[in-house]
Amino acid sequence: MPSYLPFDPNPRRPSSLPPPKSIDSQFHVLGPVEKYPIRAGAAYQMPTATWDAAVRMHKALGIERGVIVQTTTYGADHSVVLDGLAAMGPNYRGCANALVFAEAGDAYLAKLHDSGVRGARFSFRQELGAVLSDKEFARAIDRIRELGWYAKVQPEKDGIVSSAAKYEMLDVPVLIDHMARPDPGRGKDDPNLRKMLELLAKGNFWVMLSLGEKTSKAGPPWDDVIPIARTYIEAAPDRCVWASDWPHPVSVVQPPNDADLLELLYRYVPDATALENILVKNPARLFGFAS
């Protein structure tokens, strides 16, 4: 199994603090492996990144709320998310891994919901070993609808075009991660960007302004991803959210300081109102926080 690099353990204060009640829409909790063993067939194992380390990062950045997203590392066993939610308190929500719909029953789903889980993340990347069959996917969406959750899509490495047909007609809220992973070099002609804009026009699709540092072809300070984010903000200002993606899974180069990523968001937005929408109002509505 490949080795990947850990997060920066010394998050700095950003150049300016985000608005009160800001929300990190995706971070992960991983390990320690002695307590939370990885599932058989997991595609990767990350260095330990505990819930208390996540809280330290959030406090340094001025982030007050967040969403723990279950990784494919643990599959349907959500112990690490449940324990994290219990420890971190009511300012945090959870997002399940969609394998739970294939491997667990209604009682477990009810437990997740009661603990603060409000969505489920789907992957169509075969190498991660966490792809539902078409029948399982349809059944999962039925349960999401019944629970009042949102669906979350992890894009392929080359974007969403190859998988969009599976979910573009859904009638539940759908959050597309990582800006749909367009190629900045192709500008507005990129097919993933065009597909994301098409989805945003439907009204129930959302986009997560994350992974700019890995989407960039130019490298720090990642100027080439700014036009992409601004295009989405202009198209759907009330359905854009931001995430750190801490601890930056499967990083083969050293992840940046998380304050750098928050400051990248500051460069995306046109004004303070847009910043508050992306960090506070929009995610509060999607994830069920008090606004």
PDB file of C-alpha atoms in Angstrom:
ATOM      1  CA  MET A   1       0.000   0.000   0.000  1.00  0.00           C
ATOM      2  CA  PRO A   2       1.490   3.403  -0.951  1.00  0.00           C
ATOM      3  CA  SER A   3       2.634   5.872   1.689  1.00  0.00           C
ATOM      4  CA  TYR A   4       1.119   9.361   1.756  1.00  0.00           C
ATOM      5  CA  LEU A   5       2.178  12.564   3.423  1.00  0.00           C
ATOM      6  CA  PRO A   6       0.544  13.944   6.582  1.00  0.00           C
ATOM      7  CA  PHE A   7      -1.130  17.301   7.158  1.00  0.00           C
ATOM      8  CA  ASP A   8       0.789  20.341   8.387  1.00  0.00           C
ATOM      9  CA  PRO A   9       0.674  19.985  12.189  1.00  0.00           C
ATOM     10  CA  ASN A  10       1.100  23.724  12.782  1.00  0.00           C
ATOM     11  CA  PRO A  11      -1.872  25.533  11.232  1.00  0.00           C
ATOM     12  CA  ARG A  12      -1.343  29.268  11.344  1.00  0.00           C
ATOM     13  CA  ARG A  13      -3.827  32.067  11.834  1.00  0.00           C
ATOM     14  CA  PRO A  14      -5.187  33.288   8.467  1.00  0.00           C
ATOM     15  CA  SER A  15      -4.598  36.842   7.278  1.00  0.00           C
ATOM     16  CA  SER A  16      -8.101  37.682   8.477  1.00  0.00           C
ATOM     17  CA  LEU A  17     -10.579  35.590  10.390  1.00  0.00           C
ATOM     18  CA  PRO A  18     -13.603  34.110   8.635  1.00  0.00           C
ATOM     19  CA  PRO A  19     -17.134  35.166   9.620  1.00  0.00           C
ATOM     20  CA  PRO A  20     -18.563  33.852  12.896  1.00  0.00           C
ATOM     21  CA  LYS A  21     -20.118  30.370  12.675  1.00  0.00           C
ATOM     22  CA  SER A  22     -18.088  29.466   9.571  1.00  0.00           C
ATOM     23  CA  ILE A  23     -18.339  25.846   8.440  1.00  0.00           C
ATOM     24  CA  ASP A  24     -15.704  23.510   7.000  1.00  0.00           C
ATOM     25  CA  SER A  25     -17.882  21.406   4.707  1.00  0.00           C
ATOM     26  CA  GLN A  26     -15.498  18.446   4.485  1.00  0.00           C
ATOM     27  CA  PHE A  27     -12.749  17.098   6.651  1.00  0.00           C
ATOM     28  CA  HIS A  28     -11.868  13.545   7.572  1.00  0.00           C
ATOM     29  CA  VAL A  29     -10.917  11.760  10.776  1.00  0.00           C
ATOM     30  CA  LEU A  30      -8.471   8.875  10.447  1.00  0.00           C
ATOM     31  CA  GLY A  31      -7.098   6.598  13.116  1.00  0.00           C
ATOM     32  CA  PRO A  32      -5.427   5.734  15.281  1.00  0.00           C
ATOM     33  CA  VAL A  33      -5.278   2.409  13.469  1.00  0.00           C
ATOM     34  CA  GLU A  34      -5.122   0.440  16.727  1.00  0.00           C
ATOM     35  CA  LYS A  35      -8.634   1.671  17.535  1.00  0.00           C
ATOM     36  CA  TYR A  36     -10.040   2.053  14.024  1.00  0.00           C
ATOM     37  CA  PRO A  37      -8.614  -0.653  11.727  1.00  0.00           C
ATOM     38  CA  ILE A  38      -8.958  -0.077   8.005  1.00  0.00           C
ATOM     39  CA  ARG A  39     -11.385  -2.270   6.103  1.00  0.00           C
ATOM     40  CA  ALA A  40     -10.252  -5.238   4.068  1.00  0.00           C
ATOM     41  CA  GLY A  41      -9.555  -4.119   0.517  1.00  0.00           C
ATOM     42  CA  ALA A  42      -9.102  -0.436   1.394  1.00  0.00           C
ATOM     43  CA  ALA A  43      -7.248   1.396  -1.367  1.00  0.00           C
ATOM     44  CA  TYR A  44      -5.158   3.515   0.973  1.00  0.00           C
ATOM     45  CA  GLN A  45      -4.169   4.137   4.566  1.00  0.00           C
ATOM     46  CA  MET A  46      -3.407   7.654   5.726  1.00  0.00           C
ATOM     47  CA  PRO A  47      -1.260   8.874   8.608  1.00  0.00           C
ATOM     48  CA  THR A  48      -3.258   9.351  11.795  1.00  0.00           C
ATOM     49  CA  ALA A  49      -5.449  12.468  11.829  1.00  0.00           C
ATOM     50  CA  THR A  50      -7.633  12.491  14.938  1.00  0.00           C
ATOM     51  CA  TRP A  51     -10.699  14.552  15.742  1.00  0.00           C
ATOM     52  CA  ASP A  52      -8.795  16.603  18.330  1.00  0.00           C
ATOM     53  CA  ALA A  53      -6.168  17.519  15.728  1.00  0.00           C
ATOM     54  CA  ALA A  54      -9.024  18.633  13.464  1.00  0.00           C
ATOM     55  CA  VAL A  55     -10.406  20.823  16.241  1.00  0.00           C
ATOM     56  CA  ARG A  56      -6.979  22.429  16.742  1.00  0.00           C
ATOM     57  CA  MET A  57      -6.843  23.205  13.025  1.00  0.00           C
ATOM     58  CA  HIS A  58     -10.330  24.706  13.071  1.00  0.00           C
ATOM     59  CA  LYS A  59      -9.560  26.835  16.115  1.00  0.00           C
ATOM     60  CA  ALA A  60      -6.415  28.185  14.482  1.00  0.00           C
ATOM     61  CA  LEU A  61      -8.361  29.113  11.343  1.00  0.00           C
ATOM     62  CA  GLY A  62     -11.356  30.550  13.209  1.00  0.00           C
ATOM     63  CA  ILE A  63     -13.706  27.829  11.936  1.00  0.00           C
ATOM     64  CA  GLU A  64     -16.468  27.046  14.437  1.00  0.00           C
ATOM     65  CA  ARG A  65     -18.395  24.251  12.721  1.00  0.00           C
ATOM     66  CA  GLY A  66     -17.715  21.396  10.328  1.00  0.00           C
ATOM     67  CA  VAL A  67     -18.709  18.145   8.642  1.00  0.00           C
ATOM     68  CA  ILE A  68     -16.799  14.901   9.234  1.00  0.00           C
ATOM     69  CA  VAL A  69     -16.883  12.925   5.991  1.00  0.00           C
ATOM     70  CA  GLN A  70     -16.373   9.170   6.221  1.00  0.00           C
ATOM     71  CA  THR A  71     -13.527   7.957   4.009  1.00  0.00           C
ATOM     72  CA  THR A  72     -13.532   4.795   1.910  1.00  0.00           C
ATOM     73  CA  THR A  73     -10.780   3.596   4.279  1.00  0.00           C
ATOM     74  CA  TYR A  74     -13.440   2.487   6.760  1.00  0.00           C
ATOM     75  CA  GLY A  75     -16.310   1.780   4.389  1.00  0.00           C
ATOM     76  CA  ALA A  76     -19.574   1.014   6.185  1.00  0.00           C
ATOM     77  CA  ASP A  77     -18.064   1.000   9.694  1.00  0.00           C
ATOM     78  CA  HIS A  78     -18.647   4.568  10.872  1.00  0.00           C
ATOM     79  CA  SER A  79     -17.167   4.191  14.357  1.00  0.00           C
ATOM     80  CA  VAL A  80     -14.592   6.902  13.758  1.00  0.00           C
ATOM     81  CA  VAL A  81     -17.281   9.377  12.633  1.00  0.00           C
ATOM     82  CA  LEU A  82     -19.678   8.476  15.441  1.00  0.00           C
ATOM     83  CA  ASP A  83     -16.950   8.846  18.058  1.00  0.00           C
ATOM     84  CA  GLY A  84     -15.806  12.115  16.507  1.00  0.00           C
ATOM     85  CA  LEU A  85     -19.322  13.559  16.515  1.00  0.00           C
ATOM     86  CA  ALA A  86     -19.835  12.532  20.129  1.00  0.00           C
ATOM     87  CA  ALA A  87     -16.563  14.195  21.151  1.00  0.00           C
ATOM     88  CA  MET A  88     -16.845  17.348  19.045  1.00  0.00           C
ATOM     89  CA  GLY A  89     -20.417  18.207  19.965  1.00  0.00           C
ATOM     90  CA  PRO A  90     -23.387  19.916  18.285  1.00  0.00           C
ATOM     91  CA  ASN A  91     -21.312  22.230  16.078  1.00  0.00           C
ATOM     92  CA  TYR A  92     -20.393  19.246  13.915  1.00  0.00           C
ATOM     93  CA  ARG A  93     -22.289  17.077  11.454  1.00  0.00           C
ATOM     94  CA  GLY A  94     -21.355  13.890   9.637  1.00  0.00           C
ATOM     95  CA  CYS A  95     -21.501  12.537   6.098  1.00  0.00           C
ATOM     96  CA  ALA A  96     -21.644   8.776   5.649  1.00  0.00           C
ATOM     97  CA  ASN A  97     -19.949   6.627   3.059  1.00  0.00           C
ATOM     98  CA  ALA A  98     -22.550   5.194   0.687  1.00  0.00           C
ATOM     99  CA  LEU A  99     -21.346   1.632   1.277  1.00  0.00           C
ATOM    100  CA  VAL A 100     -23.439   1.784   4.443  1.00  0.00           C
ATOM    101  CA  PHE A 101     -26.605   1.416   2.367  1.00  0.00           C
ATOM    102  CA  ALA A 102     -25.376  -1.911   0.954  1.00  0.00           C
ATOM    103  CA  GLU A 103     -23.887  -3.323   4.141  1.00  0.00           C
ATOM    104  CA  ALA A 104     -25.990  -2.036   7.067  1.00  0.00           C
ATOM    105  CA  GLY A 105     -29.647  -1.974   8.022  1.00  0.00           C
ATOM    106  CA  ASP A 106     -32.184   0.659   8.945  1.00  0.00           C
ATOM    107  CA  ALA A 107     -31.266   0.618  12.639  1.00  0.00           C
ATOM    108  CA  TYR A 108     -27.685   1.615  11.840  1.00  0.00           C
ATOM    109  CA  LEU A 109     -28.851   4.354   9.484  1.00  0.00           C
ATOM    110  CA  ALA A 110     -31.116   5.656  12.258  1.00  0.00           C
ATOM    111  CA  LYS A 111     -28.134   5.661  14.619  1.00  0.00           C
ATOM    112  CA  LEU A 112     -26.118   7.684  12.125  1.00  0.00           C
ATOM    113  CA  HIS A 113     -28.956  10.162  11.683  1.00  0.00           C
ATOM    114  CA  ASP A 114     -29.499  10.559  15.404  1.00  0.00           C
ATOM    115  CA  SER A 115     -25.763  11.205  15.833  1.00  0.00           C
ATOM    116  CA  GLY A 116     -25.756  14.053  13.311  1.00  0.00           C
ATOM    117  CA  VAL A 117     -25.139  12.451   9.922  1.00  0.00           C
ATOM    118  CA  ARG A 118     -27.074  14.279   7.213  1.00  0.00           C
ATOM    119  CA  GLY A 119     -25.701  12.969   3.930  1.00  0.00           C
ATOM    120  CA  ALA A 120     -23.848  10.171   2.146  1.00  0.00           C
ATOM    121  CA  ARG A 121     -20.874  10.317  -0.183  1.00  0.00           C
ATOM    122  CA  PHE A 122     -20.832   8.246  -3.368  1.00  0.00           C
ATOM    123  CA  SER A 123     -17.736   7.271  -5.292  1.00  0.00           C
ATOM    124  CA  PHE A 124     -17.649   5.983  -8.847  1.00  0.00           C
ATOM    125  CA  ARG A 125     -13.888   5.416  -8.774  1.00  0.00           C
ATOM    126  CA  GLN A 126     -13.407   1.679  -9.154  1.00  0.00           C
ATOM    127  CA  GLU A 127      -9.897   1.764  -7.720  1.00  0.00           C
ATOM    128  CA  LEU A 128     -11.296   2.812  -4.346  1.00  0.00           C
ATOM    129  CA  GLY A 129     -13.401  -0.343  -4.114  1.00  0.00           C
ATOM    130  CA  ALA A 130     -16.471   1.525  -2.857  1.00  0.00           C
ATOM    131  CA  VAL A 131     -18.777   1.661  -5.875  1.00  0.00           C
ATOM    132  CA  LEU A 132     -22.409   0.586  -5.497  1.00  0.00           C
ATOM    133  CA  SER A 133     -24.185  -1.416  -8.164  1.00  0.00           C
ATOM    134  CA  ASP A 134     -26.946   0.356 -10.067  1.00  0.00           C
ATOM    135  CA  LYS A 135     -29.558  -1.446  -7.956  1.00  0.00           C
ATOM    136  CA  GLU A 136     -27.784  -0.545  -4.721  1.00  0.00           C
ATOM    137  CA  PHE A 137     -27.435   3.057  -5.863  1.00  0.00           C
ATOM    138  CA  ALA A 138     -31.159   3.366  -6.589  1.00  0.00           C
ATOM    139  CA  ARG A 139     -32.011   1.873  -3.205  1.00  0.00           C
ATOM    140  CA  ALA A 140     -29.554   4.221  -1.490  1.00  0.00           C
ATOM    141  CA  ILE A 141     -31.137   7.275  -3.096  1.00  0.00           C
ATOM    142  CA  ASP A 142     -34.559   6.089  -1.917  1.00  0.00           C
ATOM    143  CA  ARG A 143     -33.247   5.934   1.647  1.00  0.00           C
ATOM    144  CA  ILE A 144     -31.584   9.349   1.317  1.00  0.00           C
ATOM    145  CA  ARG A 145     -34.915  10.775   0.216  1.00  0.00           C
ATOM    146  CA  GLU A 146     -36.701   9.183   3.174  1.00  0.00           C
ATOM    147  CA  LEU A 147     -34.091  10.402   5.662  1.00  0.00           C
ATOM    148  CA  GLY A 148     -34.032  13.935   4.245  1.00  0.00           C
ATOM    149  CA  TRP A 149     -30.282  13.676   3.547  1.00  0.00           C
ATOM    150  CA  TYR A 150     -28.213  15.015   0.680  1.00  0.00           C
ATOM    151  CA  ALA A 151     -26.130  12.968  -1.762  1.00  0.00           C
ATOM    152  CA  LYS A 152     -22.456  13.798  -2.185  1.00  0.00           C
ATOM    153  CA  VAL A 153     -20.350  12.877  -5.213  1.00  0.00           C
ATOM    154  CA  GLN A 154     -16.611  12.277  -5.196  1.00  0.00           C
ATOM    155  CA  PRO A 155     -15.459  13.067  -8.745  1.00  0.00           C
ATOM    156  CA  GLU A 156     -13.237  10.827 -10.790  1.00  0.00           C
ATOM    157  CA  LYS A 157      -9.619  11.933 -11.152  1.00  0.00           C
ATOM    158  CA  ASP A 158     -10.569  13.304 -14.571  1.00  0.00           C
ATOM    159  CA  GLY A 159     -13.797  14.933 -13.416  1.00  0.00           C
ATOM    160  CA  ILE A 160     -17.530  14.209 -13.449  1.00  0.00           C
ATOM    161  CA  VAL A 161     -18.369  13.850 -17.143  1.00  0.00           C
ATOM    162  CA  SER A 162     -17.923  10.075 -17.160  1.00  0.00           C
ATOM    163  CA  SER A 163     -20.207   9.513 -14.141  1.00  0.00           C
ATOM    164  CA  ALA A 164     -22.771  12.345 -14.371  1.00  0.00           C
ATOM    165  CA  ALA A 165     -25.376  10.246 -16.166  1.00  0.00           C
ATOM    166  CA  LYS A 166     -25.766   8.204 -12.971  1.00  0.00           C
ATOM    167  CA  TYR A 167     -26.947  11.137 -10.855  1.00  0.00           C
ATOM    168  CA  GLU A 168     -27.803  14.156 -13.005  1.00  0.00           C
ATOM    169  CA  MET A 169     -31.538  13.407 -12.890  1.00  0.00           C
ATOM    170  CA  LEU A 170     -31.756  13.028  -9.108  1.00  0.00           C
ATOM    171  CA  ASP A 171     -34.355  15.082  -7.253  1.00  0.00           C
ATOM    172  CA  VAL A 172     -32.533  15.202  -3.886  1.00  0.00           C
ATOM    173  CA  PRO A 173     -29.879  17.791  -2.972  1.00  0.00           C
ATOM    174  CA  VAL A 174     -26.576  16.733  -4.561  1.00  0.00           C
ATOM    175  CA  LEU A 175     -23.201  18.184  -3.562  1.00  0.00           C
ATOM    176  CA  ILE A 176     -20.372  17.769  -6.085  1.00  0.00           C
ATOM    177  CA  ASP A 177     -16.961  17.749  -4.447  1.00  0.00           C
ATOM    178  CA  HIS A 178     -13.741  19.442  -5.487  1.00  0.00           C
ATOM    179  CA  MET A 179     -15.209  21.857  -8.044  1.00  0.00           C
ATOM    180  CA  ALA A 180     -15.911  18.810 -10.288  1.00  0.00           C
ATOM    181  CA  ARG A 181     -12.139  18.544 -10.906  1.00  0.00           C
ATOM    182  CA  PRO A 182     -11.900  20.570 -14.133  1.00  0.00           C
ATOM    183  CA  ASP A 183      -8.638  21.242 -15.952  1.00  0.00           C
ATOM    184  CA  PRO A 184      -7.747  24.927 -15.382  1.00  0.00           C
ATOM    185  CA  GLY A 185      -5.753  24.960 -18.599  1.00  0.00           C
ATOM    186  CA  ARG A 186      -8.900  24.442 -20.647  1.00  0.00           C
ATOM    187  CA  GLY A 187     -10.692  27.422 -19.128  1.00  0.00           C
ATOM    188  CA  LYS A 188     -14.422  27.690 -19.758  1.00  0.00           C
ATOM    189  CA  ASP A 189     -14.157  25.052 -22.494  1.00  0.00           C
ATOM    190  CA  ASP A 190     -13.430  22.333 -19.958  1.00  0.00           C
ATOM    191  CA  PRO A 191     -16.200  19.703 -20.206  1.00  0.00           C
ATOM    192  CA  ASN A 192     -16.320  19.163 -16.447  1.00  0.00           C
ATOM    193  CA  LEU A 193     -16.814  22.852 -15.781  1.00  0.00           C
ATOM    194  CA  ARG A 194     -19.546  22.991 -18.429  1.00  0.00           C
ATOM    195  CA  LYS A 195     -21.256  19.929 -16.945  1.00  0.00           C
ATOM    196  CA  MET A 196     -21.048  21.417 -13.436  1.00  0.00           C
ATOM    197  CA  LEU A 197     -22.678  24.626 -14.662  1.00  0.00           C
ATOM    198  CA  GLU A 198     -25.392  22.549 -16.340  1.00  0.00           C
ATOM    199  CA  LEU A 199     -26.032  20.750 -13.062  1.00  0.00           C
ATOM    200  CA  LEU A 200     -26.082  23.979 -11.054  1.00  0.00           C
ATOM    201  CA  ALA A 201     -28.778  25.300 -13.385  1.00  0.00           C
ATOM    202  CA  LYS A 202     -31.088  22.501 -12.197  1.00  0.00           C
ATOM    203  CA  GLY A 203     -31.452  24.097  -8.764  1.00  0.00           C
ATOM    204  CA  ASN A 204     -30.791  21.079  -6.502  1.00  0.00           C
ATOM    205  CA  PHE A 205     -27.073  20.702  -7.235  1.00  0.00           C
ATOM    206  CA  TRP A 206     -24.351  22.264  -5.109  1.00  0.00           C
ATOM    207  CA  VAL A 207     -20.604  22.609  -5.605  1.00  0.00           C
ATOM    208  CA  MET A 208     -17.839  22.378  -3.031  1.00  0.00           C
ATOM    209  CA  LEU A 209     -15.001  24.850  -3.552  1.00  0.00           C
ATOM    210  CA  SER A 210     -12.216  22.546  -2.442  1.00  0.00           C
ATOM    211  CA  LEU A 211      -9.034  20.857  -3.667  1.00  0.00           C
ATOM    212  CA  GLY A 212      -7.897  23.983  -5.469  1.00  0.00           C
ATOM    213  CA  GLU A 213      -4.318  23.155  -4.550  1.00  0.00           C
ATOM    214  CA  LYS A 214      -4.483  19.790  -6.340  1.00  0.00           C
ATOM    215  CA  THR A 215      -6.662  20.989  -9.214  1.00  0.00           C
ATOM    216  CA  SER A 216      -4.155  23.720 -10.037  1.00  0.00           C
ATOM    217  CA  LYS A 217      -1.656  23.063 -12.814  1.00  0.00           C
ATOM    218  CA  ALA A 218       0.371  26.176 -12.002  1.00  0.00           C
ATOM    219  CA  GLY A 219       1.168  25.390  -8.372  1.00  0.00           C
ATOM    220  CA  PRO A 220       1.167  27.825  -5.438  1.00  0.00           C
ATOM    221  CA  PRO A 221      -0.444  30.289  -5.054  1.00  0.00           C
ATOM    222  CA  TRP A 222      -2.863  28.435  -7.383  1.00  0.00           C
ATOM    223  CA  ASP A 223      -3.963  31.465  -9.387  1.00  0.00           C
ATOM    224  CA  ASP A 224      -5.228  29.299 -12.241  1.00  0.00           C
ATOM    225  CA  VAL A 225      -8.138  27.887 -10.209  1.00  0.00           C
ATOM    226  CA  ILE A 226      -9.528  31.289  -9.212  1.00  0.00           C
ATOM    227  CA  PRO A 227     -11.513  31.786 -12.472  1.00  0.00           C
ATOM    228  CA  ILE A 228     -13.122  28.351 -12.012  1.00  0.00           C
ATOM    229  CA  ALA A 229     -14.341  29.131  -8.509  1.00  0.00           C
ATOM    230  CA  ARG A 230     -15.553  32.570  -9.530  1.00  0.00           C
ATOM    231  CA  THR A 231     -17.541  31.039 -12.394  1.00  0.00           C
ATOM    232  CA  TYR A 232     -19.388  28.780  -9.970  1.00  0.00           C
ATOM    233  CA  ILE A 233     -19.981  31.556  -7.446  1.00  0.00           C
ATOM    234  CA  GLU A 234     -21.473  33.719 -10.167  1.00  0.00           C
ATOM    235  CA  ALA A 235     -23.679  30.858 -11.403  1.00  0.00           C
ATOM    236  CA  ALA A 236     -24.989  29.691  -8.016  1.00  0.00           C
ATOM    237  CA  PRO A 237     -24.021  32.042  -5.170  1.00  0.00           C
ATOM    238  CA  ASP A 238     -26.489  30.329  -2.824  1.00  0.00           C
ATOM    239  CA  ARG A 239     -25.245  26.782  -3.529  1.00  0.00           C
ATOM    240  CA  CYS A 240     -21.470  27.051  -3.158  1.00  0.00           C
ATOM    241  CA  VAL A 241     -19.725  25.796  -0.009  1.00  0.00           C
ATOM    242  CA  TRP A 242     -16.066  25.561   1.019  1.00  0.00           C
ATOM    243  CA  ALA A 243     -14.018  22.750   2.543  1.00  0.00           C
ATOM    244  CA  SER A 244     -10.474  22.258   3.751  1.00  0.00           C
ATOM    245  CA  ASP A 245     -10.431  18.527   2.858  1.00  0.00           C
ATOM    246  CA  TRP A 246      -8.132  18.110   5.867  1.00  0.00           C
ATOM    247  CA  PRO A 247      -6.003  15.998   6.352  1.00  0.00           C
ATOM    248  CA  HIS A 248      -5.674  15.980   2.564  1.00  0.00           C
ATOM    249  CA  PRO A 249      -5.867  12.247   1.776  1.00  0.00           C
ATOM    250  CA  VAL A 250      -3.530  10.567  -0.711  1.00  0.00           C
ATOM    251  CA  SER A 251      -1.160  13.538  -0.887  1.00  0.00           C
ATOM    252  CA  VAL A 252       2.108  12.703  -2.626  1.00  0.00           C
ATOM    253  CA  VAL A 253       3.505  16.195  -2.049  1.00  0.00           C
ATOM    254  CA  GLN A 254       3.402  17.953   1.299  1.00  0.00           C
ATOM    255  CA  PRO A 255      -0.086  19.403   1.895  1.00  0.00           C
ATOM    256  CA  PRO A 256      -0.182  23.163   2.400  1.00  0.00           C
ATOM    257  CA  ASN A 257      -0.897  24.909   5.634  1.00  0.00           C
ATOM    258  CA  ASP A 258      -4.684  24.980   5.946  1.00  0.00           C
ATOM    259  CA  ALA A 259      -4.669  28.753   6.383  1.00  0.00           C
ATOM    260  CA  ASP A 260      -3.326  28.963   2.815  1.00  0.00           C
ATOM    261  CA  LEU A 261      -6.450  27.189   1.581  1.00  0.00           C
ATOM    262  CA  LEU A 262      -8.801  29.463   3.492  1.00  0.00           C
ATOM    263  CA  GLU A 263      -6.962  32.479   2.072  1.00  0.00           C
ATOM    264  CA  LEU A 264      -7.382  30.984  -1.406  1.00  0.00           C
ATOM    265  CA  LEU A 265     -11.138  31.120  -0.803  1.00  0.00           C
ATOM    266  CA  TYR A 266     -10.779  34.791   0.151  1.00  0.00           C
ATOM    267  CA  ARG A 267      -9.342  35.359  -3.332  1.00  0.00           C
ATOM    268  CA  TYR A 268     -12.298  33.609  -4.959  1.00  0.00           C
ATOM    269  CA  VAL A 269     -15.020  35.775  -3.473  1.00  0.00           C
ATOM    270  CA  PRO A 270     -16.074  39.239  -4.687  1.00  0.00           C
ATOM    271  CA  ASP A 271     -17.089  40.603  -1.285  1.00  0.00           C
ATOM    272  CA  ALA A 272     -17.861  39.900   2.372  1.00  0.00           C
ATOM    273  CA  THR A 273     -21.457  38.959   1.607  1.00  0.00           C
ATOM    274  CA  ALA A 274     -20.366  36.195  -0.749  1.00  0.00           C
ATOM    275  CA  LEU A 275     -17.845  34.966   1.812  1.00  0.00           C
ATOM    276  CA  GLU A 276     -20.506  34.724   4.505  1.00  0.00           C
ATOM    277  CA  ASN A 277     -22.834  32.892   2.136  1.00  0.00           C
ATOM    278  CA  ILE A 278     -20.189  30.292   1.263  1.00  0.00           C
ATOM    279  CA  LEU A 279     -18.866  29.775   4.783  1.00  0.00           C
ATOM    280  CA  VAL A 280     -22.005  30.229   6.871  1.00  0.00           C
ATOM    281  CA  LYS A 281     -25.428  30.549   5.278  1.00  0.00           C
ATOM    282  CA  ASN A 282     -25.188  28.066   2.407  1.00  0.00           C
ATOM    283  CA  PRO A 283     -23.665  25.157   4.333  1.00  0.00           C
ATOM    284  CA  ALA A 284     -25.915  25.774   7.345  1.00  0.00           C
ATOM    285  CA  ARG A 285     -28.909  25.263   5.063  1.00  0.00           C
ATOM    286  CA  LEU A 286     -27.532  22.148   3.371  1.00  0.00           C
ATOM    287  CA  PHE A 287     -26.217  20.420   6.497  1.00  0.00           C
ATOM    288  CA  GLY A 288     -29.012  21.343   8.885  1.00  0.00           C
ATOM    289  CA  PHE A 289     -27.178  23.766  11.159  1.00  0.00           C
ATOM    290  CA  ALA A 290     -28.927  26.721  12.761  1.00  0.00           C
ATOM    291  CA  SER A 291     -28.229  29.682  10.469  1.00  0.00           C
TER     292      SER A 291
END
